[in-house]
Amino acid sequence: MTSFNEVRLSMLDLVAVREGGTVAEALDIALATARKAEELGFERYWLAEHHNMPGIASSATAVLIGHIAGGTSKIRVGSGGIMLPNHAPLVVAEAFGTLAELYPGRIDLGLGRAPGTDGATMRALRRDRVETEEDFPRDVMELQRLLGPATPEQKLVATPGAGTNVPIWLLGSSLFSAQLAAHLGLPYAFASHFAPRMLYQAVQLYRSLFKPSAQLAKPYVIVGAPVIAAPTDDEAEYLASSTYQRVLGIITGRRGLLPRPIENYAAQLGEQERRAIGDFLAVASIGGPDKVRTRLQKLQADTEADELILVSDVYDRDLRLRSLEITAGVMGR
């Protein structure tokens, strides 16, 4: 069992475009954040694939992974995740095989089962392909073959890709990927940063069903954790108002750029809105150092997570970096 002082820290970034800002500035902030995470000893820096969503600049995920890996020196960089229904496995294998050749030992391939976008955009990505429940497991196993050593009788070879053995992770917010990760002996990351409802059930199921594999001898769990840390609880709550506004926009279907923080924002909302935001951010750690430590300790103890992957949507670049510093500090990094 991993103790709180032993748990690894990582970062998940959707590369938010800020109100009054540009995509280029969002990409610069992502690189600065990755460099800070590396400086603080974080294990990995993942980027999430989303399409046709205002305010998210991580749609060309493999391209951005290369940019971040090229601007850092040792932190692992990867996808959290590539939404596999959007892509042919061969294309993913070639892209990540190329990244693995450019940055040996530093690339992760996290895979998600959801399209990460709306139906019209999904059709634009894969045209008229009809997705079935059997497609995701089959595509994952095809990726494993394409990234593993090529065999003499193999007719389809990913070049680059074959023999790189890029580590595959399964991501999920329900029980489906938990069961598949356990069956294939793959590490598992739960998206509790936005869908915490089935966190404990999924993690327990994954561990109970896990079968050792060539990639992994025993279960390994990453838990997504929204974190906004500041010197005081009041300042953290003020900074978190950007996240609250973003979450409310997701819930109501009015997505946009990452908003500036607003004083006493939560107090201006109705009870139903506050409850919806609270459900979305049920495992969030928002506050000063003591509160963040207490919340993260409880999350790690309740899930026995091997690793926590932080999501931190702070509007101000420097205050975002400060949030990571405070969080690393309370965890003894």
CSV table of N, CA, C and O in Angstrom, one decimal, residues 201-299:
chain,number,residue,atom,x,y,z
A,201,GLN,N,-15.8,2.6,-6.5
A,201,GLN,CA,-16.3,1.4,-7.0
A,201,GLN,C,-15.4,0.9,-8.2
A,201,GLN,O,-15.0,-0.3,-8.3
A,202,ALA,N,-15.0,1.8,-9.0
A,202,ALA,CA,-14.1,1.5,-10.2
A,202,ALA,C,-12.7,1.0,-9.7
A,202,ALA,O,-12.2,0.0,-10.2
A,203,VAL,N,-12.2,1.7,-8.8
A,203,VAL,CA,-10.8,1.4,-8.3
A,203,VAL,C,-10.8,0.0,-7.6
A,203,VAL,O,-9.9,-0.8,-7.8
A,204,GLN,N,-11.9,-0.2,-6.8
A,204,GLN,CA,-12.0,-1.5,-6.1
A,204,GLN,C,-12.1,-2.6,-7.1
A,204,GLN,O,-11.5,-3.7,-7.0
A,205,LEU,N,-13.0,-2.4,-8.1
A,205,LEU,CA,-13.2,-3.4,-9.2
A,205,LEU,C,-11.9,-3.7,-9.9
A,205,LEU,O,-11.6,-4.9,-10.2
A,206,TYR,N,-11.2,-2.7,-10.3
A,206,TYR,CA,-9.9,-2.9,-11.0
A,206,TYR,C,-8.9,-3.7,-10.2
A,206,TYR,O,-8.4,-4.7,-10.8
A,207,ARG,N,-8.8,-3.4,-9.0
A,207,ARG,CA,-7.8,-4.1,-8.2
A,207,ARG,C,-8.3,-5.6,-8.0
A,207,ARG,O,-7.4,-6.5,-8.0
A,208,SER,N,-9.5,-5.8,-7.8
A,208,SER,CA,-10.0,-7.2,-7.5
A,208,SER,C,-9.9,-8.1,-8.7
A,208,SER,O,-9.8,-9.3,-8.6
A,209,LEU,N,-10.0,-7.5,-9.9
A,209,LEU,CA,-10.0,-8.3,-11.1
A,209,LEU,C,-8.6,-8.3,-11.8
A,209,LEU,O,-8.5,-9.0,-12.9
A,210,PHE,N,-7.7,-7.6,-11.3
A,210,PHE,CA,-6.4,-7.4,-12.0
A,210,PHE,C,-5.7,-8.7,-12.3
A,210,PHE,O,-5.5,-9.6,-11.4
A,211,LYS,N,-5.2,-8.9,-13.6
A,211,LYS,CA,-4.3,-10.0,-14.0
A,211,LYS,C,-3.0,-9.5,-14.4
A,211,LYS,O,-2.9,-8.6,-15.3
A,212,PRO,N,-1.9,-10.0,-13.8
A,212,PRO,CA,-0.6,-9.5,-14.2
A,212,PRO,C,-0.3,-9.7,-15.7
A,212,PRO,O,-0.8,-10.6,-16.3
A,213,SER,N,0.5,-8.8,-16.2
A,213,SER,CA,0.8,-8.8,-17.7
A,213,SER,C,2.3,-8.5,-17.9
A,213,SER,O,3.1,-8.2,-16.9
A,214,ALA,N,2.7,-8.6,-19.1
A,214,ALA,CA,4.1,-8.2,-19.4
A,214,ALA,C,4.4,-6.8,-19.1
A,214,ALA,O,5.6,-6.4,-18.7
A,215,GLN,N,3.4,-5.9,-19.1
A,215,GLN,CA,3.7,-4.5,-18.8
A,215,GLN,C,3.6,-4.2,-17.3
A,215,GLN,O,4.3,-3.3,-16.8
A,216,LEU,N,2.8,-4.9,-16.6
A,216,LEU,CA,2.5,-4.6,-15.2
A,216,LEU,C,2.3,-5.8,-14.3
A,216,LEU,O,1.5,-6.7,-14.7
A,217,ALA,N,3.0,-5.9,-13.2
A,217,ALA,CA,3.0,-7.1,-12.4
A,217,ALA,C,1.8,-7.0,-11.3
A,217,ALA,O,1.3,-8.0,-10.9
A,218,LYS,N,1.5,-5.8,-10.9
A,218,LYS,CA,0.4,-5.6,-9.9
A,218,LYS,C,-0.3,-4.3,-10.3
A,218,LYS,O,0.1,-3.5,-11.0
A,219,PRO,N,-1.5,-4.1,-9.7
A,219,PRO,CA,-2.4,-3.0,-10.1
A,219,PRO,C,-1.7,-1.7,-9.8
A,219,PRO,O,-0.9,-1.5,-8.8
A,220,TYR,N,-1.9,-0.7,-10.7
A,220,TYR,CA,-1.4,0.7,-10.5
A,220,TYR,C,-2.5,1.7,-10.8
A,220,TYR,O,-3.1,1.6,-11.9
A,221,VAL,N,-2.8,2.5,-9.8
A,221,VAL,CA,-4.0,3.4,-10.0
A,221,VAL,C,-3.5,4.9,-9.9
A,221,VAL,O,-2.8,5.3,-8.9
A,222,ILE,N,-4.0,5.7,-10.8
A,222,ILE,CA,-3.9,7.1,-10.8
A,222,ILE,C,-5.3,7.7,-10.6
A,222,ILE,O,-6.2,7.2,-11.2
A,223,VAL,N,-5.4,8.7,-9.7
A,223,VAL,CA,-6.6,9.3,-9.4
A,223,VAL,C,-6.5,10.8,-9.8
A,223,VAL,O,-5.6,11.5,-9.3
A,224,GLY,N,-7.5,11.3,-10.5
A,224,GLY,CA,-7.5,12.7,-10.9
A,224,GLY,C,-8.0,13.6,-9.8
A,224,GLY,O,-9.0,13.2,-9.1
A,225,ALA,N,-7.3,14.7,-9.5
A,225,ALA,CA,-7.6,15.5,-8.4
A,225,ALA,C,-7.5,17.0,-8.7
A,225,ALA,O,-6.5,17.5,-9.0
A,226,PRO,N,-8.7,17.7,-8.8
A,226,PRO,CA,-8.6,19.1,-9.0
A,226,PRO,C,-8.0,19.8,-7.7
A,226,PRO,O,-8.4,19.5,-6.6
A,227,VAL,N,-7.0,20.6,-7.9
A,227,VAL,CA,-6.3,21.3,-6.8
A,227,VAL,C,-6.1,22.7,-7.1
A,227,VAL,O,-5.6,23.1,-8.2
A,228,ILE,N,-6.5,23.6,-6.2
A,228,ILE,CA,-6.2,25.0,-6.3
A,228,ILE,C,-5.7,25.4,-4.9
A,228,ILE,O,-6.5,25.4,-3.9
A,229,ALA,N,-4.4,25.6,-4.7
A,229,ALA,CA,-3.8,26.0,-3.5
A,229,ALA,C,-3.3,27.4,-3.5
A,229,ALA,O,-2.8,27.9,-4.5
A,230,ALA,N,-3.4,28.1,-2.3
A,230,ALA,CA,-3.0,29.5,-2.2
A,230,ALA,C,-2.5,29.6,-0.7
A,230,ALA,O,-2.7,28.7,0.1
A,231,PRO,N,-1.9,30.7,-0.3
A,231,PRO,CA,-1.5,30.9,1.1
A,231,PRO,C,-2.7,30.9,2.1
A,231,PRO,O,-2.5,30.5,3.2
A,232,THR,N,-3.9,31.3,1.6
A,232,THR,CA,-5.0,31.2,2.5
A,232,THR,C,-6.2,30.6,1.9
A,232,THR,O,-6.3,30.5,0.6
A,233,ASP,N,-7.2,30.1,2.7
A,233,ASP,CA,-8.4,29.5,2.1
A,233,ASP,C,-9.2,30.5,1.3
A,233,ASP,O,-9.7,30.2,0.3
A,234,ASP,N,-9.2,31.7,1.8
A,234,ASP,CA,-10.0,32.8,1.1
A,234,ASP,C,-9.5,33.0,-0.3
A,234,ASP,O,-10.3,33.2,-1.3
A,235,GLU,N,-8.2,33.1,-0.4
A,235,GLU,CA,-7.6,33.4,-1.7
A,235,GLU,C,-7.8,32.2,-2.7
A,235,GLU,O,-8.1,32.4,-3.8
A,236,ALA,N,-7.6,31.0,-2.1
A,236,ALA,CA,-7.9,29.8,-3.0
A,236,ALA,C,-9.3,29.8,-3.5
A,236,ALA,O,-9.6,29.5,-4.6
A,237,GLU,N,-10.3,30.2,-2.6
A,237,GLU,CA,-11.7,30.2,-3.0
A,237,GLU,C,-11.9,31.2,-4.1
A,237,GLU,O,-12.7,31.0,-5.1
A,238,TYR,N,-11.2,32.3,-4.0
A,238,TYR,CA,-11.3,33.4,-5.0
A,238,TYR,C,-10.8,32.9,-6.3
A,238,TYR,O,-11.4,33.0,-7.4
A,239,LEU,N,-9.6,32.2,-6.3
A,239,LEU,CA,-9.0,31.7,-7.5
A,239,LEU,C,-9.9,30.6,-8.1
A,239,LEU,O,-10.0,30.5,-9.4
A,240,ALA,N,-10.5,29.8,-7.3
A,240,ALA,CA,-11.3,28.7,-7.7
A,240,ALA,C,-12.6,29.2,-8.4
A,240,ALA,O,-13.2,28.4,-9.2
A,241,SER,N,-12.9,30.4,-8.3
A,241,SER,CA,-14.1,30.9,-9.0
A,241,SER,C,-14.0,30.8,-10.5
A,241,SER,O,-15.0,30.6,-11.2
A,242,SER,N,-12.8,30.8,-11.0
A,242,SER,CA,-12.6,30.6,-12.5
A,242,SER,C,-13.1,29.1,-12.8
A,242,SER,O,-13.8,28.9,-13.8
A,243,THR,N,-12.7,28.2,-12.0
A,243,THR,CA,-13.0,26.8,-12.2
A,243,THR,C,-14.5,26.6,-12.0
A,243,THR,O,-15.2,25.9,-12.8
A,244,TYR,N,-15.1,27.3,-11.0
A,244,TYR,CA,-16.6,27.2,-10.8
A,244,TYR,C,-17.3,27.6,-12.0
A,244,TYR,O,-18.3,27.0,-12.4
A,245,GLN,N,-16.9,28.8,-12.6
A,245,GLN,CA,-17.6,29.3,-13.7
A,245,GLN,C,-17.4,28.3,-14.9
A,245,GLN,O,-18.4,28.1,-15.7
A,246,ARG,N,-16.2,27.8,-15.1
A,246,ARG,CA,-16.0,26.8,-16.2
A,246,ARG,C,-16.9,25.6,-16.0
A,246,ARG,O,-17.5,25.1,-17.0
A,247,VAL,N,-17.0,25.0,-14.8
A,247,VAL,CA,-17.8,23.9,-14.5
A,247,VAL,C,-19.3,24.1,-14.8
A,247,VAL,O,-19.9,23.3,-15.4
A,248,LEU,N,-19.7,25.3,-14.3
A,248,LEU,CA,-21.1,25.6,-14.6
A,248,LEU,C,-21.4,25.7,-16.1
A,248,LEU,O,-22.5,25.3,-16.5
A,249,GLY,N,-20.5,26.2,-16.8
A,249,GLY,CA,-20.6,26.3,-18.3
A,249,GLY,C,-20.7,24.9,-18.9
A,249,GLY,O,-21.5,24.7,-19.8
A,250,ILE,N,-19.9,24.0,-18.4
A,250,ILE,CA,-20.0,22.6,-18.9
A,250,ILE,C,-21.3,22.0,-18.6
A,250,ILE,O,-22.0,21.4,-19.4
A,251,ILE,N,-21.8,22.2,-17.4
A,251,ILE,CA,-23.1,21.6,-16.9
A,251,ILE,C,-24.2,22.1,-17.7
A,251,ILE,O,-25.2,21.4,-18.1
A,252,THR,N,-24.2,23.4,-18.0
A,252,THR,CA,-25.3,24.1,-18.7
A,252,THR,C,-25.1,24.1,-20.2
A,252,THR,O,-26.0,24.7,-20.9
A,253,GLY,N,-24.0,23.5,-20.7
A,253,GLY,CA,-23.8,23.5,-22.2
A,253,GLY,C,-23.4,24.9,-22.8
A,253,GLY,O,-23.5,25.1,-23.9
A,254,ARG,N,-22.8,25.7,-21.9
A,254,ARG,CA,-22.3,27.0,-22.4
A,254,ARG,C,-20.8,27.1,-22.1
A,254,ARG,O,-20.3,27.9,-21.3
A,255,ARG,N,-20.1,26.3,-22.9
A,255,ARG,CA,-18.6,26.3,-22.7
A,255,ARG,C,-18.0,27.6,-23.3
A,255,ARG,O,-18.6,28.1,-24.2
A,256,GLY,N,-16.9,28.0,-22.7
A,256,GLY,CA,-16.2,29.2,-23.2
A,256,GLY,C,-14.8,29.2,-22.7
A,256,GLY,O,-14.2,28.2,-22.3
A,257,LEU,N,-14.2,30.4,-22.8
A,257,LEU,CA,-12.8,30.6,-22.4
A,257,LEU,C,-12.8,30.5,-20.8
A,257,LEU,O,-13.8,30.7,-20.2
A,258,LEU,N,-11.6,30.2,-20.3
A,258,LEU,CA,-11.4,30.2,-18.8
A,258,LEU,C,-11.6,31.6,-18.3
A,258,LEU,O,-10.9,32.5,-18.6
A,259,PRO,N,-12.6,31.8,-17.4
A,259,PRO,CA,-13.0,33.2,-17.0
A,259,PRO,C,-12.0,33.7,-15.9
A,259,PRO,O,-11.4,32.9,-15.2
A,260,ARG,N,-12.0,35.0,-15.8
A,260,ARG,CA,-11.3,35.6,-14.7
A,260,ARG,C,-12.0,35.3,-13.4
A,260,ARG,O,-13.2,35.1,-13.4
A,261,PRO,N,-11.3,35.3,-12.3
A,261,PRO,CA,-11.9,35.0,-11.0
A,261,PRO,C,-12.8,36.2,-10.6
A,261,PRO,O,-12.6,37.3,-11.0
A,262,ILE,N,-13.8,35.8,-9.8
A,262,ILE,CA,-14.8,36.8,-9.3
A,262,ILE,C,-14.9,36.7,-7.8
A,262,ILE,O,-15.1,35.6,-7.3
A,263,GLU,N,-14.9,37.8,-7.1
A,263,GLU,CA,-15.0,37.8,-5.7
A,263,GLU,C,-16.4,37.3,-5.3
A,263,GLU,O,-17.4,37.6,-5.9
A,264,ASN,N,-16.4,36.4,-4.3
A,264,ASN,CA,-17.7,35.9,-3.7
A,264,ASN,C,-18.6,35.3,-4.7
A,264,ASN,O,-19.8,35.4,-4.7
A,265,TYR,N,-18.0,34.6,-5.7
A,265,TYR,CA,-18.8,34.1,-6.8
A,265,TYR,C,-19.8,33.0,-6.3
A,265,TYR,O,-21.0,33.1,-6.7
A,266,ALA,N,-19.4,32.1,-5.5
A,266,ALA,CA,-20.3,31.0,-5.1
A,266,ALA,C,-21.5,31.6,-4.4
A,266,ALA,O,-22.6,31.0,-4.5
A,267,ALA,N,-21.3,32.7,-3.6
A,267,ALA,CA,-22.4,33.3,-2.9
A,267,ALA,C,-23.5,33.8,-3.8
A,267,ALA,O,-24.7,34.0,-3.4
A,268,GLN,N,-23.1,34.1,-5.0
A,268,GLN,CA,-24.1,34.7,-6.0
A,268,GLN,C,-24.9,33.6,-6.7
A,268,GLN,O,-25.8,33.9,-7.5
A,269,LEU,N,-24.6,32.3,-6.5
A,269,LEU,CA,-25.3,31.3,-7.2
A,269,LEU,C,-26.4,30.7,-6.4
A,269,LEU,O,-26.5,30.9,-5.2
A,270,GLY,N,-27.4,30.1,-7.1
A,270,GLY,CA,-28.5,29.4,-6.4
A,270,GLY,C,-28.0,28.1,-5.8
A,270,GLY,O,-26.9,27.6,-6.1
A,271,GLU,N,-28.8,27.6,-4.9
A,271,GLU,CA,-28.5,26.3,-4.3
A,271,GLU,C,-28.3,25.2,-5.2
A,271,GLU,O,-27.4,24.4,-5.1
A,272,GLN,N,-29.1,25.1,-6.3
A,272,GLN,CA,-29.0,24.0,-7.2
A,272,GLN,C,-27.7,24.1,-8.0
A,272,GLN,O,-27.0,23.1,-8.3
A,273,GLU,N,-27.3,25.3,-8.4
A,273,GLU,CA,-26.0,25.5,-9.1
A,273,GLU,C,-24.8,25.1,-8.2
A,273,GLU,O,-23.9,24.5,-8.6
A,274,ARG,N,-24.9,25.6,-6.9
A,274,ARG,CA,-23.8,25.2,-6.0
A,274,ARG,C,-23.7,23.7,-5.8
A,274,ARG,O,-22.6,23.2,-5.8
A,275,ARG,N,-24.8,23.0,-5.8
A,275,ARG,CA,-24.8,21.6,-5.6
A,275,ARG,C,-24.2,20.9,-6.8
A,275,ARG,O,-23.4,19.9,-6.7
A,276,ALA,N,-24.6,21.4,-8.0
A,276,ALA,CA,-24.1,20.8,-9.2
A,276,ALA,C,-22.5,20.9,-9.3
A,276,ALA,O,-21.8,20.0,-9.7
A,277,ILE,N,-22.1,22.1,-9.0
A,277,ILE,CA,-20.6,22.3,-9.0
A,277,ILE,C,-19.9,21.5,-7.9
A,277,ILE,O,-18.9,20.9,-8.2
A,278,GLY,N,-20.5,21.4,-6.8
A,278,GLY,CA,-20.0,20.5,-5.7
A,278,GLY,C,-19.9,19.1,-6.1
A,278,GLY,O,-18.9,18.4,-5.8
A,279,ASP,N,-20.9,18.6,-6.8
A,279,ASP,CA,-20.9,17.2,-7.2
A,279,ASP,C,-19.7,17.0,-8.3
A,279,ASP,O,-19.0,15.9,-8.2
A,280,PHE,N,-19.6,17.9,-9.2
A,280,PHE,CA,-18.6,17.8,-10.2
A,280,PHE,C,-17.2,17.8,-9.6
A,280,PHE,O,-16.3,17.1,-10.0
A,281,LEU,N,-17.0,18.6,-8.5
A,281,LEU,CA,-15.7,18.8,-7.9
A,281,LEU,C,-15.6,18.1,-6.5
A,281,LEU,O,-15.0,18.6,-5.6
A,282,ALA,N,-16.3,17.0,-6.4
A,282,ALA,CA,-16.4,16.3,-5.1
A,282,ALA,C,-15.1,15.9,-4.4
A,282,ALA,O,-15.0,15.9,-3.2
A,283,VAL,N,-14.1,15.7,-5.2
A,283,VAL,CA,-12.8,15.3,-4.7
A,283,VAL,C,-11.8,16.4,-4.8
A,283,VAL,O,-10.6,16.2,-4.6
A,284,ALA,N,-12.2,17.6,-5.0
A,284,ALA,CA,-11.3,18.8,-5.2
A,284,ALA,C,-10.7,19.1,-3.9
A,284,ALA,O,-11.3,19.0,-2.8
A,285,SER,N,-9.4,19.7,-4.0
A,285,SER,CA,-8.7,20.2,-2.8
A,285,SER,C,-8.5,21.7,-3.1
A,285,SER,O,-7.6,22.0,-3.9
A,286,ILE,N,-9.3,22.5,-2.4
A,286,ILE,CA,-9.2,24.0,-2.7
A,286,ILE,C,-9.0,24.7,-1.3
A,286,ILE,O,-9.8,24.5,-0.4
A,287,GLY,N,-7.9,25.4,-1.2
A,287,GLY,CA,-7.7,26.0,0.1
A,287,GLY,C,-6.2,26.4,0.3
A,287,GLY,O,-5.4,26.3,-0.6
A,288,GLY,N,-6.0,26.8,1.6
A,288,GLY,CA,-4.6,27.0,2.0
A,288,GLY,C,-3.9,25.7,2.2
A,288,GLY,O,-4.4,24.6,2.1
A,289,PRO,N,-2.6,25.8,2.6
A,289,PRO,CA,-1.8,24.5,2.7
A,289,PRO,C,-2.4,23.5,3.6
A,289,PRO,O,-2.4,22.3,3.2
A,290,ASP,N,-2.9,23.8,4.8
A,290,ASP,CA,-3.4,22.8,5.7
A,290,ASP,C,-4.7,22.1,5.1
A,290,ASP,O,-4.8,20.9,5.2
A,291,LYS,N,-5.5,22.9,4.5
A,291,LYS,CA,-6.8,22.3,4.0
A,291,LYS,C,-6.4,21.4,2.8
A,291,LYS,O,-7.0,20.3,2.6
A,292,VAL,N,-5.5,21.9,1.9
A,292,VAL,CA,-5.1,21.1,0.8
A,292,VAL,C,-4.5,19.8,1.2
A,292,VAL,O,-4.8,18.7,0.7
A,293,ARG,N,-3.6,19.8,2.2
A,293,ARG,CA,-3.0,18.6,2.7
A,293,ARG,C,-4.0,17.6,3.3
A,293,ARG,O,-4.0,16.4,2.9
A,294,THR,N,-5.0,18.1,4.0
A,294,THR,CA,-6.0,17.3,4.6
A,294,THR,C,-6.8,16.6,3.6
A,294,THR,O,-7.1,15.4,3.6
A,295,ARG,N,-7.2,17.4,2.6
A,295,ARG,CA,-8.1,16.9,1.5
A,295,ARG,C,-7.4,15.8,0.6
A,295,ARG,O,-7.9,14.8,0.3
A,296,LEU,N,-6.1,16.1,0.3
A,296,LEU,CA,-5.4,15.2,-0.5
A,296,LEU,C,-5.0,13.9,0.3
A,296,LEU,O,-5.1,12.8,-0.3
A,297,GLN,N,-4.7,14.0,1.6
A,297,GLN,CA,-4.5,12.9,2.4
A,297,GLN,C,-5.7,12.0,2.4
A,297,GLN,O,-5.6,10.7,2.3
A,298,LYS,N,-6.9,12.6,2.6
A,298,LYS,CA,-8.1,11.7,2.6
A,298,LYS,C,-8.4,11.1,1.3
A,298,LYS,O,-8.7,9.9,1.3
A,299,LEU,N,-8.2,11.8,0.2
A,299,LEU,CA,-8.4,11.2,-1.1
A,299,LEU,C,-7.4,10.0,-1.4
A,299,LEU,O,-7.9,8.9,-1.8
